[in-house]
Amino acid sequence: MEERGVDLALVSVGADLPYLVGYEAMPLERLTMLVVRIDAEPVLVVPELEAPRVEPGPFRLRPWRETDDPVRIVAELAGSPRTAAIGDQTWARFLLALQDRLPGTRFVPLSPLTQTLRIRKEPAEVEALAGAAAAVDRVLARIPTEVRFGGRSERDVARDVVDLMLEEGHEAASFWIVASGPNGASPHHEPGGRTIERGDVVVVDVGGRRNGYCSDVTRTFVVGDAASDAADVHAVVAAAQQAGREAVAVGVSAGDVDAAARRVISDAGYGEFFIHRTGHGIGLETHEEPYLVEGNDLPLEPGMAFSIEPGIYLPGRFGVRIEDIVVVTDDGLRILNQADRSLVSVE
Ligand code: ZN
Ligand code: ZN
Ligand code: ZN
């Protein structure tokens, strides 16, 4: 805060608060806010009914009652700061009310401060990510023998996969994409009522939370035997994904990893069908920095964790994506997901 000329930090909903003090605010209309003054002990302002969930931490607790005005409490604790950094996901209504109460204060985003901390994972965080990845890998290993695809809806398959995620040690499932046949051409397809048929290519992209940290993995399956065009496209994506992994090293830029994966797909003639960045950071949130996108010249450092997930999306036909979570280490790369990357056949 001192380095950045910030005299007050206000941290509310989102992952910054659990990262800093181990408590996650409910994303409610009631205000939870950690008030960090550069010259005073931090204070956690919470609704009184949430106070029992708060474990002791490096802060003083200030519960507020249903008839109190929590914005006024925060403003009083704040004093008269010149520059306040406020969490990116704080509800606009609280920021607007605070701006009214603190007219002399300039508000800036908190993320530039917290991202410099969160972008490099500590060893315990890497182990938490590895545990989440291993859990979702066990789900993928069970899918071919335990989940029937043919003749069932995407929604039914997705429900089975979510059950497996919980059985394999996730506290919660965060998302469950099952995109069959032509629906696979939409990268974030919402599983629906389409009945899966023999010969369909099916993109399965799922993730959840385990010990607070996220898993996120994609494999592409085929129901029965793959048509040759599906096998060919899958081979291109697999080569692109491998090229992305092989490009990762300390000092290489995030954009260079994207370029390495993209080049394989472009060279095979599918460049216009790879319609998203190659990857995203992961930690307490499924999507966080660093982003592996063209033009990002951020150099990779040990401890950075992110996905590598190239895909090819052929409108009206099918899609293919392969995704792993990896961590940059001093001696290269640690791949957290080890599940079979081939075009696995399911029934
Ligand atoms: Zn995605
Ligand atoms: Zn994913
Ligand atoms: Zn992802």
GROMACS .gro file of C-alpha atoms and ligand atoms in nm:
model
  350
    1MET     CA    1   0.000   0.000   0.000
    2GLU     CA    2   0.282   0.235   0.091
    3GLU     CA    3   0.466   0.168  -0.236
    4ARG     CA    4   0.152   0.238  -0.435
    5GLY     CA    5   0.044   0.549  -0.245
    6VAL     CA    6  -0.266   0.383  -0.104
    7ASP     CA    7  -0.366   0.471   0.253
    8LEU     CA    8  -0.679   0.258   0.278
    9ALA     CA    9  -0.775  -0.083   0.134
   10LEU     CA   10  -1.135  -0.200   0.136
   11VAL     CA   11  -1.187  -0.571   0.066
   12SER     CA   12  -1.533  -0.722   0.023
   13VAL     CA   13  -1.677  -1.012  -0.182
   14GLY     CA   14  -1.445  -1.211  -0.407
   15ALA     CA   15  -1.125  -1.408  -0.357
   16ASP     CA   16  -0.899  -1.131  -0.222
   17LEU     CA   17  -1.057  -1.147   0.124
   18PRO     CA   18  -1.010  -1.524   0.177
   19TYR     CA   19  -0.661  -1.493   0.028
   20LEU     CA   20  -0.567  -1.226   0.282
   21VAL     CA   21  -0.746  -1.334   0.600
   22GLY     CA   22  -0.902  -1.677   0.536
   23TYR     CA   23  -1.263  -1.558   0.549
   24GLU     CA   24  -1.492  -1.552   0.246
   25ALA     CA   25  -1.775  -1.299   0.246
   26MET     CA   26  -2.117  -1.423   0.143
   27PRO     CA   27  -2.208  -1.244  -0.180
   28LEU     CA   28  -2.511  -1.083  -0.019
   29GLU     CA   29  -2.686  -0.749  -0.015
   30ARG     CA   30  -2.550  -0.715   0.340
   31LEU     CA   31  -2.206  -0.554   0.349
   32THR     CA   32  -1.896  -0.744   0.459
   33MET     CA   33  -1.579  -0.535   0.433
   34LEU     CA   34  -1.226  -0.558   0.565
   35VAL     CA   35  -1.104  -0.205   0.638
   36VAL     CA   36  -0.724  -0.186   0.620
   37ARG     CA   37  -0.578   0.151   0.713
   38ILE     CA   38  -0.209   0.194   0.668
   39ASP     CA   39  -0.190   0.345   1.019
   40ALA     CA   40  -0.428   0.123   1.218
   41GLU     CA   41  -0.526  -0.234   1.299
   42PRO     CA   42  -0.744  -0.391   1.025
   43VAL     CA   43  -1.114  -0.423   1.107
   44LEU     CA   44  -1.353  -0.676   0.957
   45VAL     CA   45  -1.703  -0.528   0.932
   46VAL     CA   46  -1.955  -0.813   0.906
   47PRO     CA   47  -2.330  -0.860   0.944
   48GLU     CA   48  -2.389  -0.981   1.299
   49LEU     CA   49  -2.554  -1.300   1.174
   50GLU     CA   50  -2.236  -1.391   0.979
   51ALA     CA   51  -2.002  -1.324   1.273
   52PRO     CA   52  -2.018  -1.684   1.406
   53ARG     CA   53  -1.860  -1.806   1.080
   54VAL     CA   54  -1.553  -1.584   1.122
   55GLU     CA   55  -1.240  -1.755   1.256
   56PRO     CA   56  -1.006  -1.531   1.452
   57GLY     CA   57  -0.756  -1.361   1.223
   58PRO     CA   58  -0.525  -1.063   1.193
   59PHE     CA   59  -0.810  -0.816   1.240
   60ARG     CA   60  -1.061  -0.681   1.491
   61LEU     CA   61  -1.420  -0.791   1.434
   62ARG     CA   62  -1.691  -0.526   1.405
   63PRO     CA   63  -2.035  -0.688   1.367
   64TRP     CA   64  -2.324  -0.468   1.261
   65ARG     CA   65  -2.693  -0.518   1.335
   66GLU     CA   66  -2.983  -0.520   1.092
   67THR     CA   67  -3.077  -0.160   1.180
   68ASP     CA   68  -2.721  -0.021   1.154
   69ASP     CA   69  -2.581   0.151   0.846
   70PRO     CA   70  -2.269  -0.051   0.757
   71VAL     CA   71  -2.146   0.204   0.502
   72ARG     CA   72  -2.140   0.465   0.776
   73ILE     CA   73  -1.942   0.227   1.000
   74VAL     CA   74  -1.686   0.170   0.724
   75ALA     CA   75  -1.662   0.544   0.653
   76GLU     CA   76  -1.598   0.618   1.020
   77LEU     CA   77  -1.329   0.351   1.043
   78ALA     CA   78  -1.175   0.484   0.721
   79GLY     CA   79  -1.101   0.832   0.857
   80SER     CA   80  -1.019   1.066   0.571
   81PRO     CA   81  -0.798   0.877   0.330
   82ARG     CA   82  -0.659   1.044   0.018
   83THR     CA   83  -0.649   0.725  -0.187
   84ALA     CA   84  -0.857   0.413  -0.117
   85ALA     CA   85  -0.809   0.085  -0.304
   86ILE     CA   86  -1.135  -0.109  -0.327
   87GLY     CA   87  -1.187  -0.473  -0.428
   88ASP     CA   88  -1.284  -0.516  -0.793
   89GLN     CA   89  -1.596  -0.719  -0.720
   90THR     CA   90  -1.741  -0.492  -0.450
   91TRP     CA   91  -2.107  -0.418  -0.527
   92ALA     CA   92  -2.139  -0.084  -0.708
   93ARG     CA   93  -2.405   0.031  -0.460
   94PHE     CA   94  -2.155   0.013  -0.173
   95LEU     CA   95  -1.886   0.194  -0.368
   96LEU     CA   96  -2.133   0.466  -0.468
   97ALA     CA   97  -2.245   0.507  -0.107
   98LEU     CA   98  -1.883   0.522   0.011
   99GLN     CA   99  -1.801   0.782  -0.252
  100ASP     CA  100  -2.083   0.995  -0.111
  101ARG     CA  101  -1.952   0.955   0.243
  102LEU     CA  102  -1.586   1.015   0.152
  103PRO     CA  103  -1.597   1.297  -0.104
  104GLY     CA  104  -1.228   1.382  -0.066
  105THR     CA  105  -1.110   1.029  -0.139
  106ARG     CA  106  -0.988   0.898  -0.472
  107PHE     CA  107  -1.090   0.535  -0.529
  108VAL     CA  108  -0.861   0.299  -0.722
  109PRO     CA  109  -0.887  -0.076  -0.791
  110LEU     CA  110  -0.735  -0.313  -0.537
  111SER     CA  111  -0.646  -0.583  -0.792
  112PRO     CA  112  -0.307  -0.436  -0.893
  113LEU     CA  113  -0.200  -0.482  -0.529
  114THR     CA  114  -0.350  -0.825  -0.467
  115GLN     CA  115  -0.269  -0.976  -0.805
  116THR     CA  116   0.103  -0.923  -0.755
  117LEU     CA  117   0.066  -1.148  -0.448
  118ARG     CA  118  -0.186  -1.399  -0.584
  119ILE     CA  119  -0.029  -1.456  -0.926
  120ARG     CA  120   0.263  -1.653  -0.780
  121LYS     CA  121   0.134  -1.947  -0.579
  122GLU     CA  122   0.304  -2.048  -0.258
  123PRO     CA  123   0.397  -2.417  -0.215
  124ALA     CA  124   0.084  -2.489  -0.006
  125GLU     CA  125  -0.132  -2.333  -0.278
  126VAL     CA  126   0.036  -2.542  -0.548
  127GLU     CA  127  -0.036  -2.854  -0.341
  128ALA     CA  128  -0.400  -2.749  -0.305
  129LEU     CA  129  -0.427  -2.702  -0.682
  130ALA     CA  130  -0.257  -3.040  -0.734
  131GLY     CA  131  -0.510  -3.203  -0.500
  132ALA     CA  132  -0.800  -3.049  -0.691
  133ALA     CA  133  -0.647  -3.158  -1.024
  134ALA     CA  134  -0.596  -3.514  -0.900
  135ALA     CA  135  -0.958  -3.526  -0.785
  136VAL     CA  136  -1.092  -3.419  -1.123
  137ASP     CA  137  -0.852  -3.660  -1.298
  138ARG     CA  138  -1.012  -3.944  -1.101
  139VAL     CA  139  -1.350  -3.826  -1.232
  140LEU     CA  140  -1.224  -3.839  -1.591
  141ALA     CA  141  -1.084  -4.188  -1.536
  142ARG     CA  142  -1.425  -4.311  -1.417
  143ILE     CA  143  -1.627  -4.155  -1.701
  144PRO     CA  144  -1.572  -4.421  -1.974
  145THR     CA  145  -1.686  -4.707  -1.752
  146GLU     CA  146  -1.944  -4.535  -1.532
  147VAL     CA  147  -2.117  -4.268  -1.740
  148ARG     CA  148  -2.336  -4.366  -2.033
  149PHE     CA  149  -2.360  -4.104  -2.308
  150GLY     CA  150  -2.550  -4.258  -2.602
  151GLY     CA  151  -2.926  -4.202  -2.593
  152ARG     CA  152  -2.910  -3.966  -2.294
  153SER     CA  153  -2.932  -3.588  -2.272
  154GLU     CA  154  -2.631  -3.365  -2.209
  155ARG     CA  155  -2.803  -3.255  -1.889
  156ASP     CA  156  -2.825  -3.612  -1.758
  157VAL     CA  157  -2.459  -3.678  -1.839
  158ALA     CA  158  -2.360  -3.350  -1.670
  159ARG     CA  159  -2.550  -3.451  -1.355
  160ASP     CA  160  -2.358  -3.781  -1.341
  161VAL     CA  161  -2.028  -3.599  -1.383
  162VAL     CA  162  -2.113  -3.353  -1.104
  163ASP     CA  163  -2.194  -3.649  -0.874
  164LEU     CA  164  -1.852  -3.798  -0.951
  165MET     CA  165  -1.684  -3.464  -0.875
  166LEU     CA  166  -1.842  -3.456  -0.531
  167GLU     CA  167  -1.760  -3.824  -0.470
  168GLU     CA  168  -1.397  -3.760  -0.562
  169GLY     CA  169  -1.349  -3.490  -0.301
  170HIS     CA  170  -1.465  -3.157  -0.441
  171GLU     CA  171  -1.656  -2.941  -0.191
  172ALA     CA  172  -1.862  -2.806  -0.477
  173ALA     CA  173  -1.882  -2.821  -0.853
  174SER     CA  174  -1.831  -2.478  -1.012
  175PHE     CA  175  -1.930  -2.556  -1.373
  176TRP     CA  176  -2.009  -2.857  -1.591
  177ILE     CA  177  -1.993  -2.825  -1.967
  178VAL     CA  178  -2.112  -3.125  -2.169
  179ALA     CA  179  -2.128  -3.016  -2.533
  180SER     CA  180  -2.224  -3.286  -2.782
  181GLY     CA  181  -2.208  -3.286  -3.160
  182PRO     CA  182  -2.274  -2.940  -3.305
  183ASN     CA  183  -2.311  -2.794  -2.953
  184GLY     CA  184  -1.938  -2.855  -2.908
  185ALA     CA  185  -1.870  -2.564  -3.142
  186SER     CA  186  -1.982  -2.332  -2.858
  187PRO     CA  187  -1.693  -2.331  -2.607
  188HIS     CA  188  -1.907  -2.246  -2.302
  189HIS     CA  189  -2.216  -2.443  -2.407
  190GLU     CA  190  -2.475  -2.493  -2.131
  191PRO     CA  191  -2.572  -2.864  -2.117
  192GLY     CA  192  -2.924  -2.901  -2.248
  193GLY     CA  193  -3.183  -3.148  -2.368
  194ARG     CA  194  -3.005  -3.265  -2.682
  195THR     CA  195  -2.993  -3.644  -2.701
  196ILE     CA  196  -2.637  -3.768  -2.753
  197GLU     CA  197  -2.600  -4.000  -3.052
  198ARG     CA  198  -2.349  -4.263  -3.159
  199GLY     CA  199  -2.054  -4.106  -3.335
  200ASP     CA  200  -2.095  -3.773  -3.150
  201VAL     CA  201  -1.786  -3.590  -3.038
  202VAL     CA  202  -1.848  -3.461  -2.684
  203VAL     CA  203  -1.649  -3.188  -2.509
  204VAL     CA  204  -1.653  -3.232  -2.128
  205ASP     CA  205  -1.510  -2.932  -1.938
  206VAL     CA  206  -1.564  -2.943  -1.562
  207GLY     CA  207  -1.425  -2.785  -1.250
  208GLY     CA  208  -1.493  -2.744  -0.882
  209ARG     CA  209  -1.335  -2.644  -0.556
  210ARG     CA  210  -1.133  -2.856  -0.317
  211ASN     CA  211  -0.987  -2.697  -0.002
  212GLY     CA  212  -1.084  -2.364  -0.156
  213TYR     CA  213  -0.875  -2.410  -0.471
  214CYS     CA  214  -1.013  -2.474  -0.817
  215SER     CA  215  -0.993  -2.759  -1.062
  216ASP     CA  216  -1.060  -2.709  -1.434
  217VAL     CA  217  -1.003  -2.976  -1.696
  218THR     CA  218  -1.130  -3.056  -2.044
  219ARG     CA  219  -1.125  -3.380  -2.235
  220THR     CA  220  -1.303  -3.461  -2.561
  221PHE     CA  221  -1.476  -3.798  -2.590
  222VAL     CA  222  -1.637  -3.982  -2.879
  223VAL     CA  223  -1.943  -4.205  -2.851
  224GLY     CA  224  -1.841  -4.532  -3.012
  225ASP     CA  225  -1.595  -4.494  -3.297
  226ALA     CA  226  -1.459  -4.162  -3.419
  227ALA     CA  227  -1.508  -4.047  -3.777
  228SER     CA  228  -1.176  -3.971  -3.943
  229ASP     CA  229  -1.233  -3.594  -3.950
  230ALA     CA  230  -1.293  -3.592  -3.573
  231ALA     CA  231  -0.978  -3.794  -3.512
  232ASP     CA  232  -0.778  -3.558  -3.737
  233VAL     CA  233  -0.903  -3.243  -3.562
  234HIS     CA  234  -0.839  -3.402  -3.223
  235ALA     CA  235  -0.480  -3.482  -3.324
  236VAL     CA  236  -0.424  -3.116  -3.421
  237VAL     CA  237  -0.559  -2.992  -3.087
  238ALA     CA  238  -0.349  -3.247  -2.897
  239ALA     CA  239  -0.037  -3.130  -3.082
  240ALA     CA  240  -0.125  -2.765  -3.011
  241GLN     CA  241  -0.180  -2.840  -2.643
  242GLN     CA  242   0.154  -3.019  -2.624
  243ALA     CA  243   0.325  -2.727  -2.801
  244GLY     CA  244   0.173  -2.492  -2.545
  245ARG     CA  245   0.303  -2.702  -2.258
  246GLU     CA  246   0.647  -2.728  -2.414
  247ALA     CA  247   0.667  -2.352  -2.459
  248VAL     CA  248   0.630  -2.288  -2.085
  249ALA     CA  249   0.951  -2.178  -1.911
  250VAL     CA  250   1.058  -1.911  -1.665
  251GLY     CA  251   1.098  -1.583  -1.853
  252VAL     CA  252   0.889  -1.681  -2.156
  253SER     CA  253   0.596  -1.444  -2.200
  254ALA     CA  254   0.234  -1.548  -2.148
  255GLY     CA  255   0.163  -1.437  -2.504
  256ASP     CA  256   0.438  -1.662  -2.640
  257VAL     CA  257   0.268  -1.969  -2.493
  258ASP     CA  258  -0.052  -1.867  -2.670
  259ALA     CA  259   0.142  -1.820  -2.992
  260ALA     CA  260   0.307  -2.163  -2.966
  261ALA     CA  261  -0.026  -2.342  -2.935
  262ARG     CA  262  -0.199  -2.123  -3.193
  263ARG     CA  263   0.073  -2.176  -3.454
  264VAL     CA  264   0.006  -2.553  -3.465
  265ILE     CA  265  -0.365  -2.494  -3.524
  266SER     CA  266  -0.306  -2.221  -3.785
  267ASP     CA  267  -0.050  -2.434  -3.970
  268ALA     CA  268  -0.308  -2.713  -3.992
  269GLY     CA  269  -0.553  -2.467  -4.152
  270TYR     CA  270  -0.789  -2.426  -3.855
  271GLY     CA  271  -0.668  -2.088  -3.727
  272GLU     CA  272  -1.004  -1.911  -3.767
  273PHE     CA  273  -1.174  -2.185  -3.561
  274PHE     CA  274  -0.961  -2.135  -3.247
  275ILE     CA  275  -1.173  -1.852  -3.110
  276HIS     CA  276  -1.041  -1.796  -2.758
  277ARG     CA  277  -0.715  -1.736  -2.572
  278THR     CA  278  -0.500  -2.037  -2.488
  279GLY     CA  279  -0.540  -2.020  -2.112
  280HIS     CA  280  -0.608  -1.845  -1.784
  281GLY     CA  281  -0.455  -1.839  -1.440
  282ILE     CA  282  -0.625  -2.043  -1.168
  283GLY     CA  283  -0.618  -2.047  -0.789
  284LEU     CA  284  -0.891  -1.941  -0.549
  285GLU     CA  285  -1.078  -1.836  -0.864
  286THR     CA  286  -1.123  -2.044  -1.179
  287HIS     CA  287  -1.021  -1.749  -1.394
  288GLU     CA  288  -0.754  -1.511  -1.265
  289GLU     CA  289  -0.421  -1.374  -1.383
  290PRO     CA  290  -0.210  -1.454  -1.577
  291TYR     CA  291  -0.403  -1.472  -1.905
  292LEU     CA  292  -0.234  -1.652  -2.193
  293VAL     CA  293  -0.344  -1.422  -2.468
  294GLU     CA  294  -0.182  -1.259  -2.769
  295GLY     CA  295  -0.004  -0.940  -2.669
  296ASN     CA  296   0.044  -1.028  -2.301
  297ASP     CA  297   0.418  -0.979  -2.256
  298LEU     CA  298   0.414  -1.072  -1.886
  299PRO     CA  299   0.714  -1.300  -1.823
  300LEU     CA  300   0.627  -1.632  -1.659
  301GLU     CA  301   0.766  -1.681  -1.308
  302PRO     CA  302   0.792  -1.983  -1.079
  303GLY     CA  303   0.464  -2.040  -0.896
  304MET     CA  304   0.236  -1.916  -1.171
  305ALA     CA  305  -0.047  -2.164  -1.233
  306PHE     CA  306  -0.268  -2.160  -1.542
  307SER     CA  307  -0.460  -2.365  -1.793
  308ILE     CA  308  -0.345  -2.461  -2.140
  309GLU     CA  309  -0.661  -2.525  -2.339
  310PRO     CA  310  -0.652  -2.480  -2.714
  311GLY     CA  311  -0.959  -2.586  -2.912
  312ILE     CA  312  -1.107  -2.603  -3.260
  313TYR     CA  313  -1.475  -2.518  -3.303
  314LEU     CA  314  -1.643  -2.611  -3.632
  315PRO     CA  315  -1.990  -2.446  -3.649
  316GLY     CA  316  -2.270  -2.690  -3.718
  317ARG     CA  317  -2.038  -2.989  -3.678
  318PHE     CA  318  -1.843  -3.037  -3.353
  319GLY     CA  319  -1.574  -2.898  -3.125
  320VAL     CA  320  -1.257  -3.032  -2.965
  321ARG     CA  321  -1.075  -2.891  -2.662
  322ILE     CA  322  -0.804  -3.035  -2.438
  323GLU     CA  323  -0.719  -2.858  -2.113
  324ASP     CA  324  -0.468  -2.914  -1.834
  325ILE     CA  325  -0.360  -2.702  -1.539
  326VAL     CA  326   0.016  -2.647  -1.518
  327VAL     CA  327   0.250  -2.470  -1.277
  328VAL     CA  328   0.574  -2.294  -1.369
  329THR     CA  329   0.867  -2.420  -1.162
  330ASP     CA  330   1.235  -2.330  -1.147
  331ASP     CA  331   1.315  -2.627  -1.365
  332GLY     CA  332   1.036  -2.587  -1.618
  333LEU     CA  333   0.686  -2.710  -1.584
  334ARG     CA  334   0.472  -2.922  -1.354
  335ILE     CA  335   0.160  -3.063  -1.522
  336LEU     CA  336  -0.110  -3.109  -1.260
  337ASN     CA  337  -0.360  -3.302  -1.478
  338GLN     CA  338  -0.248  -3.642  -1.600
  339ALA     CA  339  -0.575  -3.788  -1.730
  340ASP     CA  340  -0.562  -3.958  -2.071
  341ARG     CA  341  -0.550  -3.685  -2.338
  342SER     CA  342  -0.654  -3.908  -2.629
  343LEU     CA  343  -0.996  -3.913  -2.795
  344VAL     CA  344  -1.135  -4.166  -2.549
  345SER     CA  345  -1.433  -4.371  -2.665
  346VAL     CA  346  -1.742  -4.386  -2.441
  347GLU     CA  347  -2.067  -4.581  -2.469
  348ZN      ZN  348  -1.370  -2.164  -2.038
  349ZN      ZN  349  -1.222  -2.555  -1.849
  350ZN      ZN  350  -1.018  -2.329  -1.820
   0.00000   0.00000   0.00000
